[in-house]
XYZ file of C-alpha atoms in Angstrom:
161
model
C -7.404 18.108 -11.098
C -9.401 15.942 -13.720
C -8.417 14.307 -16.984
C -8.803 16.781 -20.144
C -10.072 14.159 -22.188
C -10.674 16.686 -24.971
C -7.121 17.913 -24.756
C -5.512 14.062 -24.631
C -8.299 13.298 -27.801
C -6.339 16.434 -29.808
C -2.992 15.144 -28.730
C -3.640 11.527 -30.432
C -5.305 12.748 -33.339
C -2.003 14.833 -34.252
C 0.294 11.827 -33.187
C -2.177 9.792 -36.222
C -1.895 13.140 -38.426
C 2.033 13.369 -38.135
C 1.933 9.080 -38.776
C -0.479 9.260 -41.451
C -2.823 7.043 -40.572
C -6.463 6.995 -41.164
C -7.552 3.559 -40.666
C -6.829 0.947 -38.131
C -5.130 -1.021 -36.962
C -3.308 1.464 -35.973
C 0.229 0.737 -36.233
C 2.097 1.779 -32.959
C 4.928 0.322 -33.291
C 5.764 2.175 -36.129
C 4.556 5.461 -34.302
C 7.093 4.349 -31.592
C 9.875 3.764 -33.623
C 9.055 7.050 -35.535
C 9.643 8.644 -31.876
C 12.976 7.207 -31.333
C 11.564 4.725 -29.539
C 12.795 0.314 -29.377
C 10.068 -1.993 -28.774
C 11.186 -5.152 -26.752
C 8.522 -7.840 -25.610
C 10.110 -9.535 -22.486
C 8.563 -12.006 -19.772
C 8.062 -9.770 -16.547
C 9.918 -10.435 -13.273
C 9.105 -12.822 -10.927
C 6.375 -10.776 -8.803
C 5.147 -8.846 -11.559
C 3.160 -11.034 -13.414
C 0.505 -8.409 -13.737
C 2.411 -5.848 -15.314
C 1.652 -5.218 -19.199
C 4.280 -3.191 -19.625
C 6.429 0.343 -18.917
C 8.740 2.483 -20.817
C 12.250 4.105 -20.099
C 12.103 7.448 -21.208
C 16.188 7.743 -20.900
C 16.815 4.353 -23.143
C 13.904 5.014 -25.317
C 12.623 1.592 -24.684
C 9.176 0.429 -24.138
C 9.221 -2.985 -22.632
C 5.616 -5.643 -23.593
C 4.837 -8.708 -21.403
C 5.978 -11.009 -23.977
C 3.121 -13.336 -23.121
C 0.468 -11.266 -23.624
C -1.847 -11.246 -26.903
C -1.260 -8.869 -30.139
C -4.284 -6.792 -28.717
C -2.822 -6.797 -25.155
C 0.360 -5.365 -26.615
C -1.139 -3.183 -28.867
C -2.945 -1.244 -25.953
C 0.238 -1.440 -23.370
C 2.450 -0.169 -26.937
C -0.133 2.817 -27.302
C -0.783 3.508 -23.629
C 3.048 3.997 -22.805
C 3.037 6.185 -25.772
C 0.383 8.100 -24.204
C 2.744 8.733 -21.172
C 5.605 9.766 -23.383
C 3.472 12.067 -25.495
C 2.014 13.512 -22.463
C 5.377 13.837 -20.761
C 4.702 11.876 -17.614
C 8.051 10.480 -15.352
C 9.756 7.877 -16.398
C 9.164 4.111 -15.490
C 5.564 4.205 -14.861
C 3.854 0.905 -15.017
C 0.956 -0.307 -16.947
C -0.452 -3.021 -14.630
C -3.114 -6.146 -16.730
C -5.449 -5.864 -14.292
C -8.685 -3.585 -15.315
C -9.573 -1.672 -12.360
C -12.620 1.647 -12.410
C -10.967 4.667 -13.562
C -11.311 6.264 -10.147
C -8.507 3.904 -8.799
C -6.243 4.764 -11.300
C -3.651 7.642 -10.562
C -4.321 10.860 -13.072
C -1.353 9.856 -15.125
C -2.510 6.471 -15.731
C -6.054 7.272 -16.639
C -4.083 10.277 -19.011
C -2.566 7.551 -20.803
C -5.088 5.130 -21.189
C -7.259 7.586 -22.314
C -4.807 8.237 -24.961
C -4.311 4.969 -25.979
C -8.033 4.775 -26.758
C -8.136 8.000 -28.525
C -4.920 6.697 -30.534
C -6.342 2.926 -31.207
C -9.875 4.088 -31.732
C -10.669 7.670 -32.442
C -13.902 8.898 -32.685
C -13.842 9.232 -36.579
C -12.253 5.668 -37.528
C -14.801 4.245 -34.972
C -17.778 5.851 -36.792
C -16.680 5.494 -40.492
C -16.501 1.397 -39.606
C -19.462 1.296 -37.388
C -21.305 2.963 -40.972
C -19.264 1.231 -43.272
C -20.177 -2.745 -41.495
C -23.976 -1.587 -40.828
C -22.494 -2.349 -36.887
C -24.442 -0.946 -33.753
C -22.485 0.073 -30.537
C -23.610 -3.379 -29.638
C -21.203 -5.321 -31.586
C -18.371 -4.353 -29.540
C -16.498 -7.593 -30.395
C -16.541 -7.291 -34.001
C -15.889 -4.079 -33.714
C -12.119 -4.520 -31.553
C -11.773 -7.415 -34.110
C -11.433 -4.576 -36.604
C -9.406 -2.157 -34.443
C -6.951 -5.250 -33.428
C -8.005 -3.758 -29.809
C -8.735 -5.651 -26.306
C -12.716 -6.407 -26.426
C -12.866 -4.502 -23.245
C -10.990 -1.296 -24.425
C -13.549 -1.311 -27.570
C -16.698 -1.836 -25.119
C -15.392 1.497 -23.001
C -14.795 3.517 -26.248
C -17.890 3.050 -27.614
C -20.146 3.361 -24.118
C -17.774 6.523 -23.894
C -18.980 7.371 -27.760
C -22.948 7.310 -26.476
């Protein structure tokens, strides 16, 4: 089975509908809350220094390596969301490391798609793009404005070609 991009884009466009928000950043935490859900930034284990963050669907808690920057946890915030949207198990784990998107299991590429339909849909990205005169080129500008990773701005818009 493949990701339904399409599917996950129409699933974060109604999460921004029901939120009412129509320009970034976005603001997830408030979209958690919303949900029921408690944010909590907290260093990570010993041994799992690479892990941006997981949720716990039965505390309605999504836990944020403490450490990591406000664009970091702005992508973990919205990617766990995407898991809890979606309905995937509980405790899955976002890891910091960027791997292709053919290593990733199907849930995790799910939710990271949704995160950057949620952070950065397609509309928002093209009214700024317009609005600054940008090209697709100015990716860092560009997740300057979306409060996004520079990375997860780079992918959207190669993915918006």
């Amino acid at each position: 089975m493949s990701v339904n991009h399409n599917q996950i884009e129409i699933d974060a466009l109604k999460v921004l509908e029901a939120n009412n928000i129509t320009q970034p950043v976005v603001d997830v935490r408030k979209i958690a809350q919303r949900s029921g859900y408690e944010i909590k930034e907290v260093k990570m284990p010993s041994g799992h220094e690479g892990v941006a963050g997981f949720h716990d669907k039965d505390g309605k808690v999504i836990y944020v390596a403490i450490d990591d920057s406000p664009s970091r946890k702005l992508f973990t915030i919205a990617h766990e969301l995407g898991h809890i949207f979606l309905g995937h198990p509980n405790y899955s784990v976002l890891f910091r490391i960027p791997k292709k998107d053919a290593e990733y299991s199907e849930a995790e590429q799910e939710a990271n798609s949704f995160a950057a339909h949620l952070l950065m849909p397609k509309f928002m990205v093209q009214e700024k793009l317009d609005q600054y005169h940008l090209s697709r080129a100015d990716y860092k500008k560009m997740a300057e404005i979306f409060g996004v990773p520079i990375s997860s701005m780079q992918h959207t818009l190669e993915y918006l070609k």
